[in-house]
mmCIF file of C-alpha atoms in Angstrom:
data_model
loop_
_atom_site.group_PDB
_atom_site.id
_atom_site.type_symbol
_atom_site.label_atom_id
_atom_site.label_comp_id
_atom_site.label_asym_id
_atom_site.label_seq_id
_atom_site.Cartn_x
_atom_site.Cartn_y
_atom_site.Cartn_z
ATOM 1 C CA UNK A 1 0.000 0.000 0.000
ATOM 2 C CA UNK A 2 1.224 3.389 -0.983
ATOM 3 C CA UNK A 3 0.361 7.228 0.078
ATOM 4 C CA UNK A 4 -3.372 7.048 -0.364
ATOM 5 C CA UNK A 5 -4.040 3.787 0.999
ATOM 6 C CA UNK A 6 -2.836 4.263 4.076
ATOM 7 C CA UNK A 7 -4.165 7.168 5.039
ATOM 8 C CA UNK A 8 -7.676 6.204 3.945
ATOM 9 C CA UNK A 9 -7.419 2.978 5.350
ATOM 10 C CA UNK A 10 -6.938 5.720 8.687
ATOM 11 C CA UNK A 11 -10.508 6.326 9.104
ATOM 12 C CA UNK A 12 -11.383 9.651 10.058
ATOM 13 C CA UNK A 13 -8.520 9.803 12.931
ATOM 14 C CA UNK A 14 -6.280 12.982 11.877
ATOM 15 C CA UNK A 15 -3.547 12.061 14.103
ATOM 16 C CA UNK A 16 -3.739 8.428 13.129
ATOM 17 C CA UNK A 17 -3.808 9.630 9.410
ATOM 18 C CA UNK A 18 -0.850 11.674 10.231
ATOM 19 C CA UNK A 19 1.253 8.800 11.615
ATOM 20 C CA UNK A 20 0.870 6.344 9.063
ATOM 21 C CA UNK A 21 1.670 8.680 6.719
ATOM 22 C CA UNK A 22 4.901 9.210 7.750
ATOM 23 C CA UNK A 23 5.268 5.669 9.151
ATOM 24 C CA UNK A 24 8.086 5.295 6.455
ATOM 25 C CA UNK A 25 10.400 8.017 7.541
ATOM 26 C CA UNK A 26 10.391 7.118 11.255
ATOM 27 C CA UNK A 27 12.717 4.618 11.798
ATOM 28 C CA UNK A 28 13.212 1.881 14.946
ATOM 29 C CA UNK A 29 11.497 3.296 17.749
ATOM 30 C CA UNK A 30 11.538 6.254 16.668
ATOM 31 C CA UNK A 31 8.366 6.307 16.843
ATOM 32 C CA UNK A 32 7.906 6.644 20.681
ATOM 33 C CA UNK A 33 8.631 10.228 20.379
ATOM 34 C CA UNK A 34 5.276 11.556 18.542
ATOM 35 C CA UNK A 35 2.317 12.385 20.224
ATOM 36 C CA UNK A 36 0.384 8.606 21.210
ATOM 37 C CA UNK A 37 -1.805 8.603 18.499
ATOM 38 C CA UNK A 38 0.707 9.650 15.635
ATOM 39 C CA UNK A 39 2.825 6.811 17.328
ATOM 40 C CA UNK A 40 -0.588 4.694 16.921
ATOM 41 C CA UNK A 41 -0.664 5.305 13.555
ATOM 42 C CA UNK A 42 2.934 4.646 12.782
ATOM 43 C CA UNK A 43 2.632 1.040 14.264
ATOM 44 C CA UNK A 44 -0.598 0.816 12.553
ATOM 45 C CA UNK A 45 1.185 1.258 8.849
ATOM 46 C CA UNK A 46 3.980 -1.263 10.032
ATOM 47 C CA UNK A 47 1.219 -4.111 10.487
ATOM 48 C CA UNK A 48 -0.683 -2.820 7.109
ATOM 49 C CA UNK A 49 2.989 -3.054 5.640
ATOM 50 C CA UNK A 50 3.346 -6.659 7.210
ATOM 51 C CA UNK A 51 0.027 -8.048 6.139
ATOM 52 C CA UNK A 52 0.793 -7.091 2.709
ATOM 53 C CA UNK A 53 4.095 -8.041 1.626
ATOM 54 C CA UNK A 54 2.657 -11.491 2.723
ATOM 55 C CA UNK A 55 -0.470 -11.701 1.485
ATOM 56 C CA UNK A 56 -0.816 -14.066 -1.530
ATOM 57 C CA UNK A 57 -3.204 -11.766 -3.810
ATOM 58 C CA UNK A 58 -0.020 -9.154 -3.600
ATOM 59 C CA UNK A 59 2.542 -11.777 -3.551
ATOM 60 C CA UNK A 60 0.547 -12.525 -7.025
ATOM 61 C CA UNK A 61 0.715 -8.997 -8.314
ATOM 62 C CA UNK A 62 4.425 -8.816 -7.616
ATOM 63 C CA UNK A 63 5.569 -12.285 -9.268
ATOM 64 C CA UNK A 64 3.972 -10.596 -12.553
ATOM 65 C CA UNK A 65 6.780 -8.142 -12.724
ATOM 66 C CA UNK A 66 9.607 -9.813 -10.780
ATOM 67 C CA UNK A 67 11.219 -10.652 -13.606
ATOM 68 C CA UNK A 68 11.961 -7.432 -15.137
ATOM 69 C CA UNK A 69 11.603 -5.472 -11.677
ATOM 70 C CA UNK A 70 13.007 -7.681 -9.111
ATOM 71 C CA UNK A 71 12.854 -6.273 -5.440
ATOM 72 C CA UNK A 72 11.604 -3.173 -6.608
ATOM 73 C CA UNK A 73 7.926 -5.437 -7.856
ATOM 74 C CA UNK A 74 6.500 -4.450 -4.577
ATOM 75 C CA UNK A 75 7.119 -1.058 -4.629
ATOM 76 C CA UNK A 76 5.840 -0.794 -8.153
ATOM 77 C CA UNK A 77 2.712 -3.206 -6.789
ATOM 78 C CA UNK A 78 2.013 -0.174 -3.626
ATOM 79 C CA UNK A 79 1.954 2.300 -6.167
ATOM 80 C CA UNK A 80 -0.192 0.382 -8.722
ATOM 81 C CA UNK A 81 -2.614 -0.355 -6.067
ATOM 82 C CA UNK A 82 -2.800 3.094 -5.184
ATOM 83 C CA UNK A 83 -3.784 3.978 -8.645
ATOM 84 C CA UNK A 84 -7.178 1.728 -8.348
ATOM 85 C CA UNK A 85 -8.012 3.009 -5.417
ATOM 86 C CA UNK A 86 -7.864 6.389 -6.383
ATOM 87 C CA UNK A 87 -9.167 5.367 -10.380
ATOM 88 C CA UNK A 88 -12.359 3.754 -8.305
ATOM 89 C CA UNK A 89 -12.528 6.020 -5.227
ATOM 90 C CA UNK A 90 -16.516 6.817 -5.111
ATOM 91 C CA UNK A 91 -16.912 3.292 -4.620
ATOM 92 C CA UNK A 92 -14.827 3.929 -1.451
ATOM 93 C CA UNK A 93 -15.494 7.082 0.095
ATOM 94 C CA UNK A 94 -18.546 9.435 -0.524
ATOM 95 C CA UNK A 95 -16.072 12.510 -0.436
ATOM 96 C CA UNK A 96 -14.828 12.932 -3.990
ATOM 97 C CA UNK A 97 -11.226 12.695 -4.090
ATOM 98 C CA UNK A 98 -10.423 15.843 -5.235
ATOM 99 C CA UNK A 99 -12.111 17.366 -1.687
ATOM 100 C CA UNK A 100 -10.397 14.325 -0.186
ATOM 101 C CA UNK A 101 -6.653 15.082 -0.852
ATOM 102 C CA UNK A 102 -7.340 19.318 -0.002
ATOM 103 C CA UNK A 103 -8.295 18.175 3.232
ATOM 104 C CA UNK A 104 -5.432 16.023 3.822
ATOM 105 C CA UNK A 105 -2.903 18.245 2.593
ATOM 106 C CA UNK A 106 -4.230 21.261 5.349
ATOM 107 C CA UNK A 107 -3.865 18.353 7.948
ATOM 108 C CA UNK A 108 -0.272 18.016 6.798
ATOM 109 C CA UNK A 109 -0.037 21.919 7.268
ATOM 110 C CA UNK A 110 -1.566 21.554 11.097
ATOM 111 C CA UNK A 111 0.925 18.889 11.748
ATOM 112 C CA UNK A 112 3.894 20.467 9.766
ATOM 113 C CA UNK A 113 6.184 20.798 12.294
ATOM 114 C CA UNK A 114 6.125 17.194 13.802
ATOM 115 C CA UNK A 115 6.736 15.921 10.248
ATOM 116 C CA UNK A 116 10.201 14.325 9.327
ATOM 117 C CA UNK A 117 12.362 16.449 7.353
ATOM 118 C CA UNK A 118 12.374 14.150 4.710
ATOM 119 C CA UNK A 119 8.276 14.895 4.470
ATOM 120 C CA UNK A 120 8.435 18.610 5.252
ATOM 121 C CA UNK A 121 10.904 18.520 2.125
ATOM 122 C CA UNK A 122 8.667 16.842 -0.482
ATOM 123 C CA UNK A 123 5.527 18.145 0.733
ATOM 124 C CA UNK A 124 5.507 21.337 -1.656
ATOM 125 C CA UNK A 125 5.981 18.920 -4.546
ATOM 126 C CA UNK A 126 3.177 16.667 -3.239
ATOM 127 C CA UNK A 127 1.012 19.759 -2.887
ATOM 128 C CA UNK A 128 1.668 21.526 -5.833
ATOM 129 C CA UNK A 129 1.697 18.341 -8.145
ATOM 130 C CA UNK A 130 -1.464 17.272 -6.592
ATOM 131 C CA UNK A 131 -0.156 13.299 -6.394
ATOM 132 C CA UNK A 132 -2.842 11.962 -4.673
ATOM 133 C CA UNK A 133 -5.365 12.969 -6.615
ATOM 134 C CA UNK A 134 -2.788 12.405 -9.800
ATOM 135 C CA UNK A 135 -2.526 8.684 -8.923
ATOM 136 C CA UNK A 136 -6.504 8.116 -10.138
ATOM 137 C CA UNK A 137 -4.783 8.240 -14.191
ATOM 138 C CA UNK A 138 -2.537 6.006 -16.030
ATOM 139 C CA UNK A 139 -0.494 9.105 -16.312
ATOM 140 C CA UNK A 140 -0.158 9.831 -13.289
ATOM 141 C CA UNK A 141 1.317 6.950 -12.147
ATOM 142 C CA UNK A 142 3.745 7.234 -14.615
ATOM 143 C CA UNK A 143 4.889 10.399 -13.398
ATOM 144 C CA UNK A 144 5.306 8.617 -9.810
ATOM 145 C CA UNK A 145 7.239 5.431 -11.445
ATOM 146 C CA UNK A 146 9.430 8.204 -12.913
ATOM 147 C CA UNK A 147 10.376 10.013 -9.798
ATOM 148 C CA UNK A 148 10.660 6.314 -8.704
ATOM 149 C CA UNK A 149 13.091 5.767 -10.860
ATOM 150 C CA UNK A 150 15.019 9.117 -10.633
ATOM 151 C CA UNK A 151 15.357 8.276 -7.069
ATOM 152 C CA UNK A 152 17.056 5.037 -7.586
ATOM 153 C CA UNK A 153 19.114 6.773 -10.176
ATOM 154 C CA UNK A 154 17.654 4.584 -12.884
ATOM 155 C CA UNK A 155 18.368 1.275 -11.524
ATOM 156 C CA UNK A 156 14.966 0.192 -10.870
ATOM 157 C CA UNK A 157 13.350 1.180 -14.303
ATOM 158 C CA UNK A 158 10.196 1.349 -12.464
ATOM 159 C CA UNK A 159 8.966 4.156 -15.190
ATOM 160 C CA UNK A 160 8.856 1.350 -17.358
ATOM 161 C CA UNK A 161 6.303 -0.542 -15.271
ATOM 162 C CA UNK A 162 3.368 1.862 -17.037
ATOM 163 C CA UNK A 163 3.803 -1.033 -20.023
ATOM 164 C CA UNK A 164 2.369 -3.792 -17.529
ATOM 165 C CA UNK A 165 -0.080 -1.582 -15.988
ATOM 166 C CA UNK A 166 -1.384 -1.318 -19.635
ATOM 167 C CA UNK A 167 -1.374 -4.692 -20.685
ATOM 168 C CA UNK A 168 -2.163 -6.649 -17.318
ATOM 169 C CA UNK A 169 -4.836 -4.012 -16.067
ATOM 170 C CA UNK A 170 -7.754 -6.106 -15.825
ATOM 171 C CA UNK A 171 -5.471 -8.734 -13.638
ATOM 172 C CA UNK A 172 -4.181 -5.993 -11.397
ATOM 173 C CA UNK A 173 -7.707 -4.443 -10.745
ATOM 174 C CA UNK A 174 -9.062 -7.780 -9.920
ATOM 175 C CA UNK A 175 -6.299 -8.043 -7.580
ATOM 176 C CA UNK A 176 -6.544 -4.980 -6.144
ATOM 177 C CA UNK A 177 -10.320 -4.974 -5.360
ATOM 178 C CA UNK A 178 -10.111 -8.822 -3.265
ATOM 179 C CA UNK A 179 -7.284 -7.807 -1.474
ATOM 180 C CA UNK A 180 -8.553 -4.210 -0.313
ATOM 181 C CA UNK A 181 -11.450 -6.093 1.274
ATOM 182 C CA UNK A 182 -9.413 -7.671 2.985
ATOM 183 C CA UNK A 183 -6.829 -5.383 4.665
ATOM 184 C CA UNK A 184 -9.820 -3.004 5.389
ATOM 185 C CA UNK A 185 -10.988 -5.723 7.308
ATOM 186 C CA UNK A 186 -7.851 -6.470 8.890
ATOM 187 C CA UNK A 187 -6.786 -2.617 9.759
ATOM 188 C CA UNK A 188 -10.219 -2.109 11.473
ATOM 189 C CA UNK A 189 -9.429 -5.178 13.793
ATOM 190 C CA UNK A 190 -6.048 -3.503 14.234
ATOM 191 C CA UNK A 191 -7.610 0.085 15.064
ATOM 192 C CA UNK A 192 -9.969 -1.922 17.871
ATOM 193 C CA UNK A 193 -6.600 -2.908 19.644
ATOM 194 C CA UNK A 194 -4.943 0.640 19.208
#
């Protein structure tokens, strides 16, 4: 799961939003030192990130482009899984997502200063290029791959991975839809024991 997963898969929590957002950039423990429910939310991604990258239905998804992609299959699989959520989001949310990411982005400006450097650093970009909302086209996701990409200095080739999208879309949507049942089932019965 990528950006937009995990904070919608956040509920309506801001502070919980706020931590599994920037679950990635907190390392080890880490963690402890943001306010309890930001810390909440930060564990919270970790067991979303764990339940994934061992669930079968992803585990599918990746093998499809392992062999041009290697390692870097999940990542591409996060982001591609991203884009169907946000390509089928009023079957998701009642708030369109255009409304959806403004109101996240002025939570990231509440929160600014307990945000990791790294974050505070990209947000602008993220802002001003409108990704979340960017991640509902084809083309947008190929602008993500690229930056991908850039930021591996072009040893992934994940802007390449637009070329499976294409061809295997059906496969990937399919995939997409069974497994988001299912880790919105599992992160509510996480939330309960937050």
């Amino acid at each position: 799961m990528n950006f937009l997963a995990h904070i919608y898969l956040s509920g309506e929590d801001p502070e919980l939003k706020i931590g599994n957002f920037i679950a990635d950039s907190v390392k080890g423990k880490k963690y402890l030192e943001y306010p309890d429910r930001v810390s909440k939310g930060i564990t919270l991604h970790r067991k979303i990130d764990s339940y994934t990258d061992t669930h079968a239905i992803v585990k599918k998804s990746t093998s499809r482009l392992f062999s041009k992609y290697g390692h870097y299959s999940s990542v591409i699989v996060d982001i591609l899984y991203d884009h169907f959520l946000a390509a089928n989001w009023q079957e998701y949310s009642d708030v369109p997502l255009e409304d959806y990411t403004i109101r996240f982005y002025k939570l990231l400006q509440e929160y600014y200063t307990i945000l990791p450097k790294r974050i505070q650093q990209f947000l602008p970009y993220m802002v001003q290029d409108n990704w979340l909302l960017n991640y509902a086209s084809i083309s947008g996701i190929g602008t993500v791959l690229s930056g991908m990409n850039r930021r591996t200095k072009n040893k992934s080739k994940m802007d390449l991975a637009v070329v499976e999208l294409e061809e295997y879309y059906t496969d990937f949507d399919q995939e997409f839809r069974s497994f988001f049942k299912e880790i919105q089932l599992f992160t509510k019965n996480e939330m309960k024991k937050l």
